[in-house]
Tab-separated table of C-alpha atoms in Angstrom:
chain	number	residue	atom	x	y	z
A	11	MET	CA	0.000	0.000	0.000
A	12	ASP	CA	1.928	3.020	-1.282
A	13	ASP	CA	0.301	5.515	1.086
A	14	THR	CA	1.841	3.789	4.100
A	15	LEU	CA	5.399	3.632	2.866
A	16	GLY	CA	6.479	7.196	3.543
A	17	THR	CA	9.087	9.185	1.704
A	18	ALA	CA	12.251	7.272	0.876
A	19	ALA	CA	14.182	10.476	0.178
A	20	ALA	CA	13.961	11.431	3.848
A	21	ASP	CA	15.148	8.008	4.998
A	22	THR	CA	18.738	8.946	5.729
A	23	GLY	CA	21.311	7.191	7.895
A	24	HIS	CA	21.060	3.692	9.359
A	25	THR	CA	17.268	3.477	9.533
A	26	LEU	CA	15.495	0.178	9.972
A	27	ARG	CA	13.817	0.661	6.603
A	28	ARG	CA	17.215	0.792	4.936
A	29	LEU	CA	18.519	-2.211	6.873
A	30	ILE	CA	15.612	-4.542	6.071
A	31	GLY	CA	14.999	-3.284	2.523
A	32	GLU	CA	11.965	-1.883	0.734
A	33	GLU	CA	10.196	-5.207	0.173
A	34	ILE	CA	10.175	-6.252	3.836
A	35	TRP	CA	9.372	-2.704	5.007
A	36	ALA	CA	6.364	-2.601	2.677
A	37	ALA	CA	5.218	-6.034	3.869
A	38	LEU	CA	5.448	-4.933	7.503
A	39	LEU	CA	3.202	-1.952	6.794
A	40	ALA	CA	0.653	-3.837	4.684
A	41	ASP	CA	-2.864	-3.120	6.005
A	42	ALA	CA	-1.466	-0.911	8.789
A	43	VAL	CA	-3.623	1.944	10.054
A	44	VAL	CA	-2.047	5.351	9.330
A	45	ARG	CA	-2.404	8.148	11.886
A	46	PRO	CA	-1.522	11.837	11.403
A	47	HIS	CA	-0.092	13.855	14.309
A	48	ARG	CA	0.565	17.507	15.055
A	49	PRO	CA	3.634	18.941	16.842
A	50	GLY	CA	3.378	18.210	20.555
A	51	ASP	CA	1.100	15.172	20.204
A	52	ILE	CA	2.005	12.189	22.398
A	53	LEU	CA	2.451	9.086	20.236
A	54	LEU	CA	3.534	6.648	22.958
A	55	ARG	CA	3.468	7.169	26.728
A	56	GLN	CA	6.012	6.044	29.329
A	57	GLY	CA	4.595	3.352	31.614
A	58	ALA	CA	1.934	2.192	29.155
A	59	PRO	CA	1.867	-1.460	28.019
A	60	GLY	CA	3.500	-2.383	24.714
A	61	THR	CA	0.396	-3.158	22.686
A	62	HIS	CA	1.681	-1.971	19.306
A	63	VAL	CA	4.601	-0.595	17.306
A	64	LEU	CA	4.642	2.617	15.286
A	65	ALA	CA	6.496	3.054	11.993
A	66	VAL	CA	7.395	6.655	11.184
A	67	LEU	CA	6.351	7.504	7.627
A	68	GLU	CA	6.778	11.281	7.608
A	69	GLY	CA	7.960	13.932	10.031
A	70	THR	CA	10.129	13.692	13.120
A	71	THR	CA	9.668	12.713	16.761
A	72	LYS	CA	11.547	12.926	20.034
A	73	VAL	CA	11.960	10.218	22.668
A	74	VAL	CA	11.971	11.490	26.271
A	75	ARG	CA	12.084	9.785	29.674
A	76	LEU	CA	10.854	11.086	33.027
A	77	GLU	CA	13.578	10.340	35.573
A	78	ARG	CA	12.995	9.533	39.250
A	79	ASP	CA	14.115	13.032	40.255
A	80	GLY	CA	11.416	14.533	38.039
A	81	GLU	CA	13.790	15.623	35.265
A	82	LEU	CA	12.614	15.063	31.709
A	83	LYS	CA	15.555	13.661	29.731
A	84	LEU	CA	15.726	13.643	25.941
A	85	LEU	CA	17.006	10.301	24.682
A	86	ALA	CA	16.824	10.477	20.898
A	87	PHE	CA	15.183	11.769	17.742
A	88	ARG	CA	13.422	9.450	15.314
A	89	GLY	CA	12.467	10.179	11.717
A	90	PRO	CA	11.095	8.388	8.636
A	91	GLY	CA	12.013	4.742	8.250
A	92	GLU	CA	12.238	4.140	12.006
A	93	LEU	CA	10.193	2.081	14.441
A	94	LEU	CA	8.880	3.374	17.761
A	95	GLY	CA	7.936	1.247	20.752
A	96	GLU	CA	9.359	-2.060	19.582
A	97	VAL	CA	11.356	-2.658	22.790
A	98	ALA	CA	8.254	-2.820	25.017
A	99	VAL	CA	6.638	-5.173	22.517
A	100	LEU	CA	9.644	-7.490	22.276
A	101	ASP	CA	10.358	-7.749	26.018
A	102	GLU	CA	6.664	-7.632	27.039
A	103	GLU	CA	7.255	-4.828	29.538
A	104	VAL	CA	5.829	-1.320	29.893
A	105	ARG	CA	7.171	1.494	27.746
A	106	LEU	CA	10.361	3.037	29.133
A	107	ALA	CA	9.933	6.423	27.458
A	108	THR	CA	7.433	8.811	25.918
A	109	VAL	CA	7.451	9.650	22.211
A	110	GLU	CA	6.251	13.101	21.157
A	111	ALA	CA	5.795	14.575	17.681
A	112	LEU	CA	8.328	17.312	16.925
A	113	SER	CA	6.600	18.237	13.693
A	114	HIS	CA	3.544	17.279	11.692
A	115	CYS	CA	4.021	13.589	11.041
A	116	ARG	CA	2.348	10.350	9.965
A	117	VAL	CA	2.842	6.964	11.585
A	118	ALA	CA	1.633	3.461	10.758
A	119	VAL	CA	0.251	1.366	13.630
A	120	VAL	CA	1.320	-2.301	13.721
A	121	SER	CA	-0.253	-4.503	16.414
A	122	LYS	CA	1.922	-6.459	18.842
A	123	ASP	CA	0.756	-9.846	17.540
A	124	ARG	CA	1.395	-8.914	13.921
A	125	PHE	CA	4.819	-7.424	14.685
A	126	MET	CA	5.949	-10.458	16.695
A	127	ALA	CA	4.776	-12.888	14.018
A	128	PHE	CA	6.393	-10.805	11.274
A	129	THR	CA	9.687	-10.608	13.177
A	130	ASP	CA	9.734	-14.386	13.642
A	131	ARG	CA	8.805	-15.104	10.030
A	132	HIS	CA	11.529	-12.861	8.596
A	133	ASP	CA	14.146	-13.589	11.285
A	134	LEU	CA	14.518	-9.895	12.113
A	135	TYR	CA	15.917	-10.236	15.644
A	136	PRO	CA	19.590	-9.929	14.556
A	137	VAL	CA	18.699	-6.884	12.432
A	138	LEU	CA	16.843	-5.243	15.320
A	139	LEU	CA	19.859	-5.799	17.586
A	140	ARG	CA	22.213	-4.320	15.000
A	141	HIS	CA	19.855	-1.390	14.590
A	142	SER	CA	19.837	-0.747	18.346
A	143	LEU	CA	23.633	-0.592	18.320
A	144	ASN	CA	23.575	1.849	15.390
A	145	ARG	CA	21.139	4.063	17.295
A	146	PHE	CA	23.427	4.067	20.338
A	147	ARG	CA	26.472	5.030	18.265
A	148	GLU	CA	24.596	7.850	16.531
A	149	SER	CA	23.469	9.262	19.882
A	150	GLU	CA	27.020	9.146	21.206
A	151	ARG	CA	28.412	10.881	18.114
A	152	ALA	CA	25.970	13.754	18.636
A	153	ARG	CA	27.294	14.300	22.165
A	154	VAL	CA	31.043	14.142	21.647
A	155	GLY	CA	33.646	15.566	19.311
A	156	GLY	CA	33.527	18.286	16.730
A	157	ASP	CA	32.598	21.934	16.828
A	158	PRO	CA	29.406	22.604	18.872
A	159	LEU	CA	28.107	25.054	16.261
A	160	GLY	CA	28.517	22.475	13.518
A	161	ARG	CA	26.863	19.757	15.590
A	162	LEU	CA	23.914	22.019	16.412
A	163	ALA	CA	23.506	23.108	12.794
A	164	ASP	CA	23.752	19.501	11.610
A	165	THR	CA	21.152	18.337	14.151
A	166	LEU	CA	18.689	21.085	13.233
A	167	ALA	CA	19.204	20.513	9.507
A	168	ARG	CA	18.638	16.763	9.859
A	169	LEU	CA	15.475	17.264	11.915
A	170	ALA	CA	14.215	19.890	9.478
A	171	VAL	CA	14.671	17.462	6.575
A	172	PHE	CA	12.636	14.852	8.470
A	173	ALA	CA	9.988	17.403	9.444
A	174	GLY	CA	9.758	18.710	5.906
A	175	THR	CA	8.443	15.333	4.714
A	176	GLY	CA	5.314	15.821	6.793
A	177	HIS	CA	4.182	19.422	6.677
A	178	CYS	CA	5.735	22.823	6.232
A	179	SER	CA	4.640	26.224	5.039
A	180	GLY	CA	6.866	27.147	2.117
A	181	ASP	CA	10.439	26.883	3.322
A	182	ARG	CA	9.447	27.426	6.974
A	183	ILE	CA	9.827	24.333	9.151
A	184	GLU	CA	8.802	24.425	12.806
A	185	LEU	CA	10.097	22.010	15.457
A	186	ALA	CA	8.549	21.601	18.931
A	187	LEU	CA	11.977	21.609	20.546
A	188	SER	CA	13.465	23.446	23.541
A	189	ARG	CA	16.959	24.717	24.311
A	190	ASN	CA	17.211	22.263	27.205
A	191	GLU	CA	16.488	19.332	24.902
A	192	LEU	CA	19.098	20.454	22.402
A	193	ALA	CA	21.597	20.853	25.240
A	194	GLN	CA	20.920	17.303	26.442
A	195	HIS	CA	21.212	15.887	22.938
A	196	LEU	CA	24.505	17.638	22.201
A	197	GLY	CA	26.058	17.302	25.666
A	198	ILE	CA	26.556	21.057	26.111
A	199	SER	CA	25.025	23.683	28.400
A	200	ARG	CA	21.726	25.449	27.785
A	201	ASN	CA	23.550	28.791	27.756
A	202	THR	CA	25.866	27.525	25.031
A	203	VAL	CA	22.870	26.417	22.980
A	204	SER	CA	21.290	29.872	23.384
A	205	THR	CA	24.506	31.539	22.235
A	206	LEU	CA	24.841	29.243	19.224
A	207	LEU	CA	21.197	29.760	18.235
A	208	THR	CA	21.883	33.495	18.204
A	209	VAL	CA	24.844	32.847	15.894
A	210	LEU	CA	22.557	30.827	13.609
A	211	GLY	CA	19.939	33.590	13.526
A	212	PRO	CA	21.282	35.244	10.349
A	213	HIS	CA	21.427	31.791	8.743
A	214	GLY	CA	17.695	31.092	8.855
A	215	VAL	CA	17.094	29.835	12.407
A	216	ARG	CA	14.693	31.410	14.924
A	217	ALA	CA	14.290	30.174	18.487
A	218	GLY	CA	11.235	30.580	20.704
A	219	ARG	CA	10.590	29.310	24.219
A	220	MET	CA	9.561	25.797	23.189
A	221	ARG	CA	10.131	25.794	19.451
A	222	ILE	CA	12.788	26.193	16.794
A	223	VAL	CA	11.881	27.552	13.360
A	224	VAL	CA	14.078	26.904	10.323
A	225	ASP	CA	13.367	29.505	7.634
A	226	ASP	CA	16.222	28.624	5.280
A	227	LEU	CA	17.218	24.963	5.278
A	228	ALA	CA	19.702	25.309	2.414
A	229	THR	CA	21.677	27.985	4.274
A	230	LEU	CA	21.581	25.984	7.512
A	231	ARG	CA	22.965	22.924	5.745
A	232	ARG	CA	25.813	24.988	4.339
A	233	VAL	CA	26.652	26.155	7.861
A	234	ALA	CA	26.570	22.556	9.094
A	235	GLY	CA	28.915	21.452	6.323
A	236	GLY	CA	31.266	24.390	6.734
A	237	ALA	CA	31.546	24.127	10.512
A	238	SER	CA	32.061	20.367	10.706
């Protein structure tokens, strides 16, 4: 079903879609129910049972966890070609984190029973393990090494590309993202993020209290490439 496949052009990096290939990805999403979401919508909630898996078709999401001390910690970003919530389904435990839409997005809902049967039939457990390791490495790379300005510009450009597959007004792409979350993702202070966002202002980036707006993605990508 073509409508459930999403946009391959936005499927960058080591996504699960790329690892398993188009044929298996399409088979996984066959007959799946597609849901649209707006920025700020909760897609999966921490503590809820793992009753289903979501496949991201368009847009971008953030994965956050509420710690015991009450701090909300950003764990990762997920875009097209990725699965959400598969860990709780595979280990039959409650969800360890909340997933929130960063932009307008579409996801396909795959039931627990169907996902488990599909994983067994196609022997996907080794691929899912490899994919988890790739995710960990990508998160670590975002936090260490390289110029902070380049890492911030690269992160915002990547998220804007994902978000642009779902909904945007002209060249304007809005992300429901805070300075604190960017600081956690990059492993730098909130004040440093604020300073760097000011530097990026003339290059098509505007920052509000709980949102980042990218007005000129092409310019931002040039900054990311030049600073890295």
